[in-house]
Coordinates of C-alpha atoms and ligand atoms in Angstrom, one line a residue:
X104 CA -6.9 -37.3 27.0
X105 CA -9.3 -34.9 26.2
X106 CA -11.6 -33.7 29.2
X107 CA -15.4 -33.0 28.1
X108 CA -17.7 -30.4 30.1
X109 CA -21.1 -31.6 31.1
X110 CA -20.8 -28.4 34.2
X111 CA -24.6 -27.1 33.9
X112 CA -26.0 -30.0 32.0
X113 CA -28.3 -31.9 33.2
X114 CA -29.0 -35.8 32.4
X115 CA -31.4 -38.1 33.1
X116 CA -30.1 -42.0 33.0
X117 CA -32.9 -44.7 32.8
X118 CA -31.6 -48.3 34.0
X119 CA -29.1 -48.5 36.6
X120 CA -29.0 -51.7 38.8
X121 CA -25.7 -51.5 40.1
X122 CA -22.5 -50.3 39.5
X123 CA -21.8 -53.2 36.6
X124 CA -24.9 -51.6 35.0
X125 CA -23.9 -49.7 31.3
X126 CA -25.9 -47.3 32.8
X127 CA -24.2 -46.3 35.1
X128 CA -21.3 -46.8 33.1
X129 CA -22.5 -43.3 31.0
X130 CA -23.8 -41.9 34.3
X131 CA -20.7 -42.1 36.1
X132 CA -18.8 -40.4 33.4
X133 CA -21.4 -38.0 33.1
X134 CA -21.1 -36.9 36.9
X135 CA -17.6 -36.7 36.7
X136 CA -18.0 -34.6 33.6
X137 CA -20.0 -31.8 35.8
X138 CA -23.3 -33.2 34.9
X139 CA -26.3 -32.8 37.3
X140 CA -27.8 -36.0 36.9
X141 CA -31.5 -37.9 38.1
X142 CA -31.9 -41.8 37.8
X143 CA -35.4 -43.9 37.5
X144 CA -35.2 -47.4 38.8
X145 CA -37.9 -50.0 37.9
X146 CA -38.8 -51.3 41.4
X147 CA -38.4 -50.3 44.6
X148 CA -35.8 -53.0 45.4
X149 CA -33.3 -51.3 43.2
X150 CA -34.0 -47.9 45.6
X151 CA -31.3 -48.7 48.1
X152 CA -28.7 -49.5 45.1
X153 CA -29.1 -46.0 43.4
X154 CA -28.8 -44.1 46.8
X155 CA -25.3 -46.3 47.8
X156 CA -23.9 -45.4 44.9
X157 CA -25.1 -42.0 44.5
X158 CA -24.6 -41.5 48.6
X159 CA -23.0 -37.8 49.3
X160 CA -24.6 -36.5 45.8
X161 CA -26.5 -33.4 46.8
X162 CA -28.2 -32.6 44.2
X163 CA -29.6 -36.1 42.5
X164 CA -33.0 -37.1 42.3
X165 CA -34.1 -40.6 41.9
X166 CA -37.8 -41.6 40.3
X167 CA -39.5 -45.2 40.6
X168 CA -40.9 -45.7 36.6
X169 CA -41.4 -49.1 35.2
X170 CA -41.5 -48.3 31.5
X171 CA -45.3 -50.1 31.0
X172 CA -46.4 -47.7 33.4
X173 CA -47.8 -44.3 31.7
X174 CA -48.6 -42.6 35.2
X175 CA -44.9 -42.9 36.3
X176 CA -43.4 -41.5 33.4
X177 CA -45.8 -39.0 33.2
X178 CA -44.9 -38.1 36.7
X179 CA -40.8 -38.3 36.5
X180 CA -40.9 -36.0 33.5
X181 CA -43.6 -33.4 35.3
X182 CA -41.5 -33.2 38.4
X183 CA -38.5 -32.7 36.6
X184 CA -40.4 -30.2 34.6
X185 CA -40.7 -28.2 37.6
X186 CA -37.7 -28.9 39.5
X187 CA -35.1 -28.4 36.4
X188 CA -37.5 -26.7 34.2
X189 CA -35.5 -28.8 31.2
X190 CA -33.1 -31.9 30.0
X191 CA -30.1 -31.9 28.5
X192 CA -29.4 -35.5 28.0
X193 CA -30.9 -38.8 28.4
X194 CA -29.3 -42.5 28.4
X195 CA -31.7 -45.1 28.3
X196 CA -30.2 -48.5 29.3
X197 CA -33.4 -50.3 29.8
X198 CA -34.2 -54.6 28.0
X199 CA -36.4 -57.1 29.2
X200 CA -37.6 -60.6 27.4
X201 CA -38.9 -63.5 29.7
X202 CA -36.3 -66.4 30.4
X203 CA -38.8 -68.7 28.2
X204 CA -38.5 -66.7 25.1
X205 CA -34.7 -66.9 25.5
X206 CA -34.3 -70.2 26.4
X207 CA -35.0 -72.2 23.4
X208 CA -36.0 -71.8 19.6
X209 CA -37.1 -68.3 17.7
X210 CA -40.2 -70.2 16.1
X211 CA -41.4 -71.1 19.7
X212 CA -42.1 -67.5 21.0
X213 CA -45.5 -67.1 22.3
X214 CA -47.4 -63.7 21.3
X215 CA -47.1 -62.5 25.3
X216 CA -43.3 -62.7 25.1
X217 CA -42.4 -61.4 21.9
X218 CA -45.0 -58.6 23.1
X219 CA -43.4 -57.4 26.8
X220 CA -39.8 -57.8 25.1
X221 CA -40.4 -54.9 21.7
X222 CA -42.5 -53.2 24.6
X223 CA -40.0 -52.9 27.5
X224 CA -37.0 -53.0 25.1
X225 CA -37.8 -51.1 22.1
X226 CA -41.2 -49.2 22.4
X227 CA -40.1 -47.2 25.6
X228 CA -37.3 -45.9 23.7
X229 CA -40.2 -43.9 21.7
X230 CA -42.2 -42.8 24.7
X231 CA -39.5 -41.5 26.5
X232 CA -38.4 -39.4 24.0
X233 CA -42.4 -38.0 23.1
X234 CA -42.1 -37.2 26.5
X235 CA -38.4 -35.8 27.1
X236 CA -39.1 -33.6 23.9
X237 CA -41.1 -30.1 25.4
X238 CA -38.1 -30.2 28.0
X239 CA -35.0 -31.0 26.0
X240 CA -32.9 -28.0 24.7
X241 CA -31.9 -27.2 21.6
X242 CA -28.4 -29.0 21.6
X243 CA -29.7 -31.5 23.5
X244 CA -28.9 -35.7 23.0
X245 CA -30.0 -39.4 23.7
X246 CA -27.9 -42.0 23.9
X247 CA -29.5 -45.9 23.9
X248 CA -28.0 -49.4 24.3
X249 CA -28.2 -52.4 21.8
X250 CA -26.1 -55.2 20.8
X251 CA -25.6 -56.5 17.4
X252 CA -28.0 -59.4 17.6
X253 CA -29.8 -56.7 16.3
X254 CA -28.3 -57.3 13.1
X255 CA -27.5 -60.9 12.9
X256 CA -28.4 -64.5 14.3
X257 CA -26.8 -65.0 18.1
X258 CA -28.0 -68.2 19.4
X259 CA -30.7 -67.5 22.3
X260 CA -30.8 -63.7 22.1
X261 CA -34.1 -64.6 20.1
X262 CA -36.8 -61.9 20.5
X263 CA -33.9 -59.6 22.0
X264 CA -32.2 -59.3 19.0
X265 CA -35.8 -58.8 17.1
X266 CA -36.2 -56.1 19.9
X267 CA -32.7 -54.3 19.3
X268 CA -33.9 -54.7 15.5
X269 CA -36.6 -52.0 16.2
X270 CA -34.4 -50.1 18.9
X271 CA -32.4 -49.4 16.3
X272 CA -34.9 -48.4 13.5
X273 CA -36.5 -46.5 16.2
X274 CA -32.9 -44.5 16.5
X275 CA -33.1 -43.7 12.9
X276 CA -36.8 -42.6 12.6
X277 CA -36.5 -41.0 16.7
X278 CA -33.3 -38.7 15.4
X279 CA -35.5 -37.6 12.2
X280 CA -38.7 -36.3 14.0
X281 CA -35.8 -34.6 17.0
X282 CA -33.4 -33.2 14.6
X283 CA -36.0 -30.8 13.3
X284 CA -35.0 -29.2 16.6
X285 CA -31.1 -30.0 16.6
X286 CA -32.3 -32.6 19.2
X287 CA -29.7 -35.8 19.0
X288 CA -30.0 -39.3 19.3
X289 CA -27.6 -42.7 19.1
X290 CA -27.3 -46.0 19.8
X291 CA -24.3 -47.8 21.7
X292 CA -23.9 -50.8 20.2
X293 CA -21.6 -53.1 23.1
X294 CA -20.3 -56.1 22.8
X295 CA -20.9 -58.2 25.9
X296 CA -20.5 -57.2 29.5
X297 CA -21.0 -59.1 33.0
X298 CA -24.2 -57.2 34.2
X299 CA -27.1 -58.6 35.6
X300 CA -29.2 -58.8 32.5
X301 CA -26.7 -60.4 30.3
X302 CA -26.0 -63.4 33.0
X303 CA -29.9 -63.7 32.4
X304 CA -28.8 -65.0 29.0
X305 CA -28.9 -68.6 28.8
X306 CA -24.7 -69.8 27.7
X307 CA -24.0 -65.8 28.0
X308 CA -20.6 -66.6 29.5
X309 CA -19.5 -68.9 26.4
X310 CA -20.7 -66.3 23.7
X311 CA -18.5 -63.8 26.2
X312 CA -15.6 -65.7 25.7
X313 CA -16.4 -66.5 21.6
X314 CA -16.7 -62.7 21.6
X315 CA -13.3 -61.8 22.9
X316 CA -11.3 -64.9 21.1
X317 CA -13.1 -63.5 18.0
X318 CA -12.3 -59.6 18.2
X319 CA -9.8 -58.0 16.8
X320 CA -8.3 -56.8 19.6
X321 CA -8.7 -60.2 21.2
X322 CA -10.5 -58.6 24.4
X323 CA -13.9 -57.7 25.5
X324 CA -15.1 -54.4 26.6
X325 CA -15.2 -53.0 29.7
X326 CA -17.7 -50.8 31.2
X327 CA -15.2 -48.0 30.9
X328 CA -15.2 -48.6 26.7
X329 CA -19.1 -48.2 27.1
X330 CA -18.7 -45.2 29.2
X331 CA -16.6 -43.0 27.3
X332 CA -18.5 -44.2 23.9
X333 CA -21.9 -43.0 25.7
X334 CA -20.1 -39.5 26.9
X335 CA -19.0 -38.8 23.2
X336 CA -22.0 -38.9 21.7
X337 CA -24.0 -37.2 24.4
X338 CA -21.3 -34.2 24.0
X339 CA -21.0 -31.7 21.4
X340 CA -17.8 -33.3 20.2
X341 CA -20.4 -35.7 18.2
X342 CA -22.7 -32.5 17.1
X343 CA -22.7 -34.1 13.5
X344 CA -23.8 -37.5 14.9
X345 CA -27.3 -38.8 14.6
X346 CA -29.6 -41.4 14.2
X347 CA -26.6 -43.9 14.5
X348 CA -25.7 -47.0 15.9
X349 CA -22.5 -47.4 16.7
X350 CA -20.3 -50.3 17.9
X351 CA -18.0 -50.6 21.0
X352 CA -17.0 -54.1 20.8
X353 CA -13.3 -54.7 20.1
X354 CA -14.2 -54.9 16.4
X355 CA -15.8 -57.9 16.7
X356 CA -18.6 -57.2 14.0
X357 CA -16.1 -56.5 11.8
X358 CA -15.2 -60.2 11.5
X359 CA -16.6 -62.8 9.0
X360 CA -15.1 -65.6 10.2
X361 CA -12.1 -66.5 12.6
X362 CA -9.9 -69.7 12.0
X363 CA -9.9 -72.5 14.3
X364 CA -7.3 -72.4 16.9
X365 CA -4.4 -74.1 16.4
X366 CA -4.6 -73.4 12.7
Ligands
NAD422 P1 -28.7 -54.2 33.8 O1 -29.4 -55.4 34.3 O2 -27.7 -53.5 34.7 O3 -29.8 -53.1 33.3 C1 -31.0 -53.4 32.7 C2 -32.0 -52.5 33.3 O4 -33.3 -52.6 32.6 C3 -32.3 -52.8 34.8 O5 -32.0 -51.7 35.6 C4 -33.8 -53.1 34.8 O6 -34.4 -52.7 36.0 C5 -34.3 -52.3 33.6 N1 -35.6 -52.7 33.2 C6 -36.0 -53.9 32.7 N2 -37.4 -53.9 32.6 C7 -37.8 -52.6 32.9 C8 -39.0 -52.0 33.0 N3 -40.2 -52.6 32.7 N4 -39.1 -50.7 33.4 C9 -38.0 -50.0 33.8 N5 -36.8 -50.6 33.7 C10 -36.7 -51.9 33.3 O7 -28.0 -54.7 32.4 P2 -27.2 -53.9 31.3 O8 -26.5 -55.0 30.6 O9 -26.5 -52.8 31.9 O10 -28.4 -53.4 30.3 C11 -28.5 -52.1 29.9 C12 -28.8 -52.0 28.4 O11 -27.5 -52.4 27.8 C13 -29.8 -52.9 27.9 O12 -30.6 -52.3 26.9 C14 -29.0 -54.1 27.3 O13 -29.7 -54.8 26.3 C15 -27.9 -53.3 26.7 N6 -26.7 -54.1 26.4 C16 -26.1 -54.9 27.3 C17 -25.0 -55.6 26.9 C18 -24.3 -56.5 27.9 O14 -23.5 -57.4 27.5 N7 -24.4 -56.3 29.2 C19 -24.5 -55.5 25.6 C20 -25.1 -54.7 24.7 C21 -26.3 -54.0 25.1

């Protein structure tokens, strides 16, 4: 196994709900990599969360910032500004479409939803990295999440996968205006995991067992999978890496079709 350094780093992970989340899937590996690590958490109900599981941390610091809200990001990336006078890395692990745009056809999406889900999901990618930019050094990276509904038709993912769609372009366009300063930044493309917001999908625990019967390996992943995925392309072992999306799934995109069982 080989052991990669964060000691002296210092990462900022955006989107941790509990300890199921893919956030802190990265995050965890990062901190037991050496990393120094900070957290924003959308609402103050998911305070007391952050501080269980980052209880006996000395040196964390944890930020309130819903991603609509200019004023708190401009505040989270001031005060660490000051406090760490720079970033190393950044995961952010952040999606949001309402149940009603999930919940039934494409076609029916009503402007307000299909507006709050490319915001929250896709557009906050871009304003956290304009702002992240004057602090990040020169070897510095960004990891995001997506999900390959990005790329084709899963039933109810809907404006999600249309908002993964643009995550992903965003990747590609984000890692061309940051690489001008050696500045990296991928997308971890998981297949699905139990976490909070992918029970909000409506039959998410049928396309969880389609997606296992269907992989190559015949599994899902686990949070670890994401983890390690998220570390190695944060670290300089992926120093050639950008602007990519890349899958930890079991291989399941690699199928076109499977056979029915029994067959
Ligand atoms: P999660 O519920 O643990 O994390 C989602 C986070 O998004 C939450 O912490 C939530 O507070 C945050 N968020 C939503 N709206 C926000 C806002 N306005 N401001 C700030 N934060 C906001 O679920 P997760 O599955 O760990 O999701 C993390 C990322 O992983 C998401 O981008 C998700 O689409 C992606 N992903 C998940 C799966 C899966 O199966 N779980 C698969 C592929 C990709």
């Amino acid at each position: 196994m080989i052991e990669l350094d964060f000691s002296g780093k210092r990462a900022l992970v955006m989107g941790v709900t509990n300890k199921r989340s893919l956030g802190w899937a990265i995050a965890s590996k990062l901190r037991d990599a050496g990393a120094q690590l900070a957290f924003s958490y959308q609402g103050e109900r998911l305070r007391g969360e952050l501080e269980k599981l980052t209880a006996g941390w000395s040196d964390v610091r944890l930020y309130q910032v819903d991603v609509t809200r200019s004023d708190q990001l401009d505040h989270m990336f001031g005060d660490l500004r000051d406090r760490w006078g720079g970033l190393d890395h950044l995961v952010h692990a952040i999606a949001f479409a309402p149940r009603a745009a999930m919940d039934g056809r494409y076609i029916d999406t009503q402007r307000a939803d299909w507006l709050a889900a490319l915001e929250i999901s896709a557009y906050s990618l871009v304003s956290i990295a304009r702002r992240a930019e004057p602090l990040l050094a020169e070897d510095g990276s960004l990891v995001t999440l997506t999900y390959y509904a990005a790329e084709k038709v899963v039933p109810k993912y809907n404006v999600m996968g249309i908002a993964k769609s643009a995550l992903e372009a965003s990747v590609r366009y984000l890692a061309y205006d940051l690489g001008q300063r050696g500045i990296r930044i991928n997308a971890v493309s998981a297949g699905p995991v139990k976490t909070v917001a992918a029970r909000s999908i409506p039959g998410f625990m049928s396309m969880y067992k389609r997606a296992a019967s269907m992989a190559p390996l015949g599994r899902n992943v686990t949070q670890d999978d994401v983890g390690n995925l998220g570390l190695f392309l944060l670290s300089p072992m992926a120093a050639g890496i950008t602007g990519e999306t890349v899958y930890v799934d079991a291989g399941f995109h690699v199928m076109g079709m499977d056979l029915a069982t029994g067959s």
